[in-house]
Coordinates of C-alpha atoms and ligand atoms in Angstrom, one line a residue:
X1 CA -22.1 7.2 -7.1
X2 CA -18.8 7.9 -5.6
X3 CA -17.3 11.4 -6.0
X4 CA -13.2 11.9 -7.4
X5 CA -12.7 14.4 -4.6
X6 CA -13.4 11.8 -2.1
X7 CA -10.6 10.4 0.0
X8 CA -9.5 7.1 -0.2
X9 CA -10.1 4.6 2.7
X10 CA -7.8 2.2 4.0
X11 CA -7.7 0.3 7.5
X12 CA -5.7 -2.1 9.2
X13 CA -5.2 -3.8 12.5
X14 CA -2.8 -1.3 13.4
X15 CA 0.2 0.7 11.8
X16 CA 0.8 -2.2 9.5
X17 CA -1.3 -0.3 6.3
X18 CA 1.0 2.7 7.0
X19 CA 3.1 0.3 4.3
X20 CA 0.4 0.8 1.5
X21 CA -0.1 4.5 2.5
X22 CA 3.1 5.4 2.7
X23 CA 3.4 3.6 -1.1
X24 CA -0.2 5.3 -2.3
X25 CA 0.9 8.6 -1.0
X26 CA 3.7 8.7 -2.8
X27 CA 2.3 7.7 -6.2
X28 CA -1.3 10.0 -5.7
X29 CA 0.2 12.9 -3.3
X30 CA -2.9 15.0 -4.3
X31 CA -5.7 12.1 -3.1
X32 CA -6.7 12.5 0.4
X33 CA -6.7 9.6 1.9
X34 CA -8.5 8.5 5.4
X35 CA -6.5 5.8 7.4
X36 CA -8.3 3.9 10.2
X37 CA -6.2 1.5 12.9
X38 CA -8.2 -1.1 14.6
X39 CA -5.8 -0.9 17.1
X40 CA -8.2 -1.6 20.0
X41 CA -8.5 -4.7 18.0
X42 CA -4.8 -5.6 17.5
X43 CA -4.0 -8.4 16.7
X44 CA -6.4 -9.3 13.7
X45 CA -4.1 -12.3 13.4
X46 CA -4.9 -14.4 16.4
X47 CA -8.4 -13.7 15.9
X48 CA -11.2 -16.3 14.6
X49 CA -12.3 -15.4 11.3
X50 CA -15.8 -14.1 12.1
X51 CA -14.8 -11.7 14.3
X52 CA -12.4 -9.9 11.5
X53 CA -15.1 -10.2 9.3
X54 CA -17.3 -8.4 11.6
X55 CA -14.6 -5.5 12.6
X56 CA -13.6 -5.5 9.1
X57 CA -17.4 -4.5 8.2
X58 CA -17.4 -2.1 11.4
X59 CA -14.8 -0.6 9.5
X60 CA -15.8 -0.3 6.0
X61 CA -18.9 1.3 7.0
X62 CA -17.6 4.2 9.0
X63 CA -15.0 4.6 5.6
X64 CA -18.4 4.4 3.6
X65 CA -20.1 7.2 5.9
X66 CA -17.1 9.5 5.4
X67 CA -17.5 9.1 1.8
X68 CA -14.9 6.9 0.8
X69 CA -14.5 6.6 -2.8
X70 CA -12.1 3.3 -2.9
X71 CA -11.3 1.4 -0.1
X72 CA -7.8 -0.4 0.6
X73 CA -8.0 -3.4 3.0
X74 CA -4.2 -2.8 4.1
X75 CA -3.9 -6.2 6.0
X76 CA -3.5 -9.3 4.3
X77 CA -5.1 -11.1 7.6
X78 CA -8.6 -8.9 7.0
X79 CA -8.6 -9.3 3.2
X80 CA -8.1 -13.1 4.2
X81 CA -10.6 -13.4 6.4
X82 CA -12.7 -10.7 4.6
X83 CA -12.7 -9.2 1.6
X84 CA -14.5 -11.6 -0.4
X85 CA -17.7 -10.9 1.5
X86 CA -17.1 -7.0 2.1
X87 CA -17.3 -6.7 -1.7
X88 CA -20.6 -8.4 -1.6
X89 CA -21.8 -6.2 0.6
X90 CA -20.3 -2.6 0.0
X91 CA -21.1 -0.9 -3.3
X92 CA -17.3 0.7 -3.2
X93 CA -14.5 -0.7 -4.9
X94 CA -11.9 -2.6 -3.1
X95 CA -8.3 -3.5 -2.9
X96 CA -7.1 -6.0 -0.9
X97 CA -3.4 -6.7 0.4
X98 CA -2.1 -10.1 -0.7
X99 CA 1.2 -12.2 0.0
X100 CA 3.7 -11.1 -3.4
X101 CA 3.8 -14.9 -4.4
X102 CA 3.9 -14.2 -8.6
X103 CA 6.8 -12.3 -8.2
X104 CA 8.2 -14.6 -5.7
X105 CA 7.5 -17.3 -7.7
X106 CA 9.2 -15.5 -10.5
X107 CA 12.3 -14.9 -8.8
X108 CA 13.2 -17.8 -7.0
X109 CA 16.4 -20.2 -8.6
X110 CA 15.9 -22.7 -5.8
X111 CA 12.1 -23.3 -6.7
X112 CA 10.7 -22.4 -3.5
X113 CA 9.4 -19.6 -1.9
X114 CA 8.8 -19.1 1.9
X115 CA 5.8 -17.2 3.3
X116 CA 6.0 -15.4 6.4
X117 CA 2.2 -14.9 7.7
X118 CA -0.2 -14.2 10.9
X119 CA -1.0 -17.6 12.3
X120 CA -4.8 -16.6 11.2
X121 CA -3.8 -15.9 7.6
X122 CA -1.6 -19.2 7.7
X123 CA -5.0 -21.0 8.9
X124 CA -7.2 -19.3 6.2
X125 CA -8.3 -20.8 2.5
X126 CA -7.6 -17.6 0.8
X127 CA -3.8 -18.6 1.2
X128 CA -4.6 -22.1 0.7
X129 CA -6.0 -21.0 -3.3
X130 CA -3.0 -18.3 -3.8
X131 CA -0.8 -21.0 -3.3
X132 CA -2.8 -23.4 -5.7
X133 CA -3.1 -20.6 -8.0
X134 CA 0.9 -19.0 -7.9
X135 CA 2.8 -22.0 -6.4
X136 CA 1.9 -25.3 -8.7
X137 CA 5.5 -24.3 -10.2
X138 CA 6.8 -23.7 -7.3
X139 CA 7.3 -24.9 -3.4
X140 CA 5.3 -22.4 -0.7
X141 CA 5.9 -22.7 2.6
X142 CA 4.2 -21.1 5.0
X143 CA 5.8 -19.8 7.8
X144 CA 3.2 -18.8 10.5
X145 CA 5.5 -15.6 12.6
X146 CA 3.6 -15.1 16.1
X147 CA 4.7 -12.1 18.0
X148 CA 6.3 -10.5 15.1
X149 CA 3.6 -8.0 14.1
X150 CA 3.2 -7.6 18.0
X151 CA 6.4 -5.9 18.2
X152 CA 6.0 -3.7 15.6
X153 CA 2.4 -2.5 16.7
X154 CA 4.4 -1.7 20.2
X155 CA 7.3 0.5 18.1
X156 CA 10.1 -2.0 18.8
X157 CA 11.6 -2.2 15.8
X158 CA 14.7 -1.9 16.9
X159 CA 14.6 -4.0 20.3
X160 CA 16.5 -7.1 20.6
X161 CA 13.8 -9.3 21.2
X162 CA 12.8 -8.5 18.0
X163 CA 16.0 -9.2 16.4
X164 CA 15.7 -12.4 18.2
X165 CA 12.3 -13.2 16.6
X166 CA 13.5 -12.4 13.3
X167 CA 16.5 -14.4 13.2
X168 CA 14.7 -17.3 14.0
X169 CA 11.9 -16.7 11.7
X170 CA 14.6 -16.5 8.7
X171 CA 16.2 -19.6 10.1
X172 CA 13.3 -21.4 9.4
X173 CA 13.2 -19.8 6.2
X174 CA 16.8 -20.8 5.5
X175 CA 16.1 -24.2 6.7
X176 CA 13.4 -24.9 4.4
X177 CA 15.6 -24.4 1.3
X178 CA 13.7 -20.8 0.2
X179 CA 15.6 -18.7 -1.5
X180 CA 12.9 -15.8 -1.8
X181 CA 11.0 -14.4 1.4
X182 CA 7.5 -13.1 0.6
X183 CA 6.3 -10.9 3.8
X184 CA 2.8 -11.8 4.0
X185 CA 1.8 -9.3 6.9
X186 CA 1.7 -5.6 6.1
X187 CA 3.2 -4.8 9.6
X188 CA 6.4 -6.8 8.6
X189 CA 7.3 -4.3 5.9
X190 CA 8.9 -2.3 8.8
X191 CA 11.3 -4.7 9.8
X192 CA 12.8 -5.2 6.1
X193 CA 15.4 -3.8 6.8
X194 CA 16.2 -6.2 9.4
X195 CA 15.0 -9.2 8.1
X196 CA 17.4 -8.1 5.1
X197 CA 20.1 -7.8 7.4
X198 CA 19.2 -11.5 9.1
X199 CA 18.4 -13.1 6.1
X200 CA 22.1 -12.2 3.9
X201 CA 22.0 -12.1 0.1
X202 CA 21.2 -16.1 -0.4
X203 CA 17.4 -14.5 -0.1
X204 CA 15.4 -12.2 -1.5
X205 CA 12.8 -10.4 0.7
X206 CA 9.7 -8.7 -1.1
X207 CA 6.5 -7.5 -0.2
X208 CA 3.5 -6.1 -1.9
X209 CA 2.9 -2.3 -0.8
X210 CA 4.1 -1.3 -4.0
X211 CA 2.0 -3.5 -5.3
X212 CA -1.2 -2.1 -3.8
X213 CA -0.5 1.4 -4.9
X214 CA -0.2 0.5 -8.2
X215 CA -3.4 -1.3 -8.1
X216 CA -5.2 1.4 -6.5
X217 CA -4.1 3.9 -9.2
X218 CA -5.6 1.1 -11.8
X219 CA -8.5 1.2 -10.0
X220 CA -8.9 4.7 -9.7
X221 CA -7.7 5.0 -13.5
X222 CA -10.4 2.6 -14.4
X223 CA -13.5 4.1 -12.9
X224 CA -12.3 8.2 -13.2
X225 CA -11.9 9.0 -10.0
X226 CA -8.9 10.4 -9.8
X227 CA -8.8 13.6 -7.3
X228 CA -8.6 16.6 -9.5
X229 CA -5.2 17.9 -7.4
X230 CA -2.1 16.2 -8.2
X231 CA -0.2 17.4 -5.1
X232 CA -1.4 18.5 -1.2
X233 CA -3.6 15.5 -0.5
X234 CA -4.6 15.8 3.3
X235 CA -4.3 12.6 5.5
X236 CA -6.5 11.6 8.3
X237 CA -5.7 9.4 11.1
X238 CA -8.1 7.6 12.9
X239 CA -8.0 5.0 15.9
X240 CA -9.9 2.6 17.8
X241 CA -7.4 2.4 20.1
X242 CA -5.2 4.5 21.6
X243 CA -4.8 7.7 19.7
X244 CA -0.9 8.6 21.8
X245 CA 0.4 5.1 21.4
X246 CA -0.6 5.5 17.6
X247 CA 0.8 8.8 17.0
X248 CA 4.1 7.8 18.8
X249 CA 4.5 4.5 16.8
X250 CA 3.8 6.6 14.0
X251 CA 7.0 9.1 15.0
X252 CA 8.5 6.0 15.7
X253 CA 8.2 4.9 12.3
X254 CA 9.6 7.9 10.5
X255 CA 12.7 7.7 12.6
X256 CA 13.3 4.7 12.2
X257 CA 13.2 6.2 8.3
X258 CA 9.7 5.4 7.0
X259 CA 8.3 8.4 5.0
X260 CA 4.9 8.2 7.1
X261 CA 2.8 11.1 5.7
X262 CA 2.4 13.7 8.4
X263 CA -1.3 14.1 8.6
X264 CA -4.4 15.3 11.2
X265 CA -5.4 13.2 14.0
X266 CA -9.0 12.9 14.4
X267 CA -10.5 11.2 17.6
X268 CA -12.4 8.0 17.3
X269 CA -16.1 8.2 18.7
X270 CA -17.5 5.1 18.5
X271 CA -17.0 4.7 22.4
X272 CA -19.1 0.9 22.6
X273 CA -16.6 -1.0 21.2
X274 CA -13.9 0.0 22.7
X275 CA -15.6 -2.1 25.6
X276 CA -15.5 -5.0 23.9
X277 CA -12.5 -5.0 22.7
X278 CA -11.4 -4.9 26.0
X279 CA -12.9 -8.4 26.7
X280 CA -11.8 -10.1 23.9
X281 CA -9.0 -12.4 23.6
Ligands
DGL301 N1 -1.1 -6.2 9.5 C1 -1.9 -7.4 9.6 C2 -1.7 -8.2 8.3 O1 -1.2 -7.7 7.2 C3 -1.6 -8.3 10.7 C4 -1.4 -7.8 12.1 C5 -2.4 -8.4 13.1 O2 -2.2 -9.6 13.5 O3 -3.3 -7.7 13.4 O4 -2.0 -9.4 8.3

């Protein structure tokens, strides 16, 4: 039975999921909330399925051991690749980060919606049925953006080879005919501004953070387990990678004018698999 002053868990690949804290935080400032990186892992999205699953699980249980009283799969690659079965498995609700398409679907005039994705979440079925279940009105296309996420995992959100990336992602987007632009990786919600910039007012950009907070509080609403606090919430960041990289993408972050909680950094001890991540693709 899970206890209201428990913190709520939520992992991604990286600092991707700082999106949907950043969003949570702001809505539930008195929850604590315990946010893991997988960033020995990075990147989820050129990973096969089965290993996500399997880190994704890694994950979920050291959030379960810590208590976790709702857990927010912050990477639309893992809840892809994962979700479906880490529900099955874990007796903790979940809430899983999904491509905006209703709203996208609602807002586009032109009557098609581009979808800029991980290759691995443009590979995966759980797309393949949000699209069957938001798009029979409308066009999707998917719009797999390697390197992108890469480059914000490495802070360089302001580097030109980034810009470079971007503009030619949205030029694909622009070539297709899409007049709204659904962000479809958590770690893209970084470079809005720029892809805003790149992508001029014939398209609308949107992307589901919000969205994930909102659901979260419905979640937390529907099973009483709102935190007893309404303000002070402690964050807790945790990494499988490394711990200075994180923190200084992190600074990075709020410079470049993202309201990253500040929060306590607490080392990540489960030294075996840091090994083999080091082996793996
Ligand atoms: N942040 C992850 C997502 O939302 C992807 C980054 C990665 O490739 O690991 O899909």
């Amino acid at each position: 039975m899970s206890d209201a002053s428990a913190p709520i868990g939520m992992f991604d690949s990286g600092v991707g999921g700082l999106a949907a804290l950043i969003e949570t935080h702001r809505l539930l400032p008195g929850e604590d909330i315990t946010y893991i990186a997988d960033s020995a892992w990075f990147p989820y999205g050129s990973r096969p399925p089965t290993e996500i699953l399997d880190r994704a699980t890694t994950i979920t249980r050291l959030l379960v051991e810590r208590g976790a009283k709702l857990i927010v799969v912050a990477c639309n690659t893992a809840t892809s690749a994962a979700v479906a079965d880490l529900r099955e498995r874990f007796d903790v609700p979940f809430v899983g980060t999904e491509p905006a398409l209703k709203p996208a679907a609602q807002r586009t005039l032109a009557g098609r919606v581009a979808l800029l994705v991980t290759p691995q979440t443009a590979r995966g079925q759980k797309l393949a049925a949000l699209i069957d279940r938001f798009g029979s009105e409308v066009d999707v296309r998917t719009i797999p953006a390697p390197d992108l996420a890469e480059r914000v995992e490495a802070g360089e959100l302001d580097a030109a080879g980034t810009r470079a990336l971007v503009r030619s992602y949205v030029a694909a987007v622009r070539d297709c005919g899409a007049d709204v632009l659904a962000l479809g990786c958590t770690h893209y919600a970084f470079l809005r501004p720029m892809i805003e910039e790149e992508a001029g007012e014939g398209i609308v950009v949107i992307e589901p953070s919000a969205a994930v907070a909102r659901q979260v509080v419905r979640v937390l609403d529907a099973r009483r387990l709102h935190a007893s606090r309404s303000s002070g919430g402690r964050v807790l960041y945790l990494t499988s990678g490394d711990a200075t990289s994180f923190a200084a993408v992190r600074a990075r972050l709020v410079v470049a004018g993202a309201d990253v909680p500040a929060g306590a950094d607490e080392p990540w001890t489960v030294t075996e698999e840091k090994g083999r991540a080091r082996s793996a693709p």
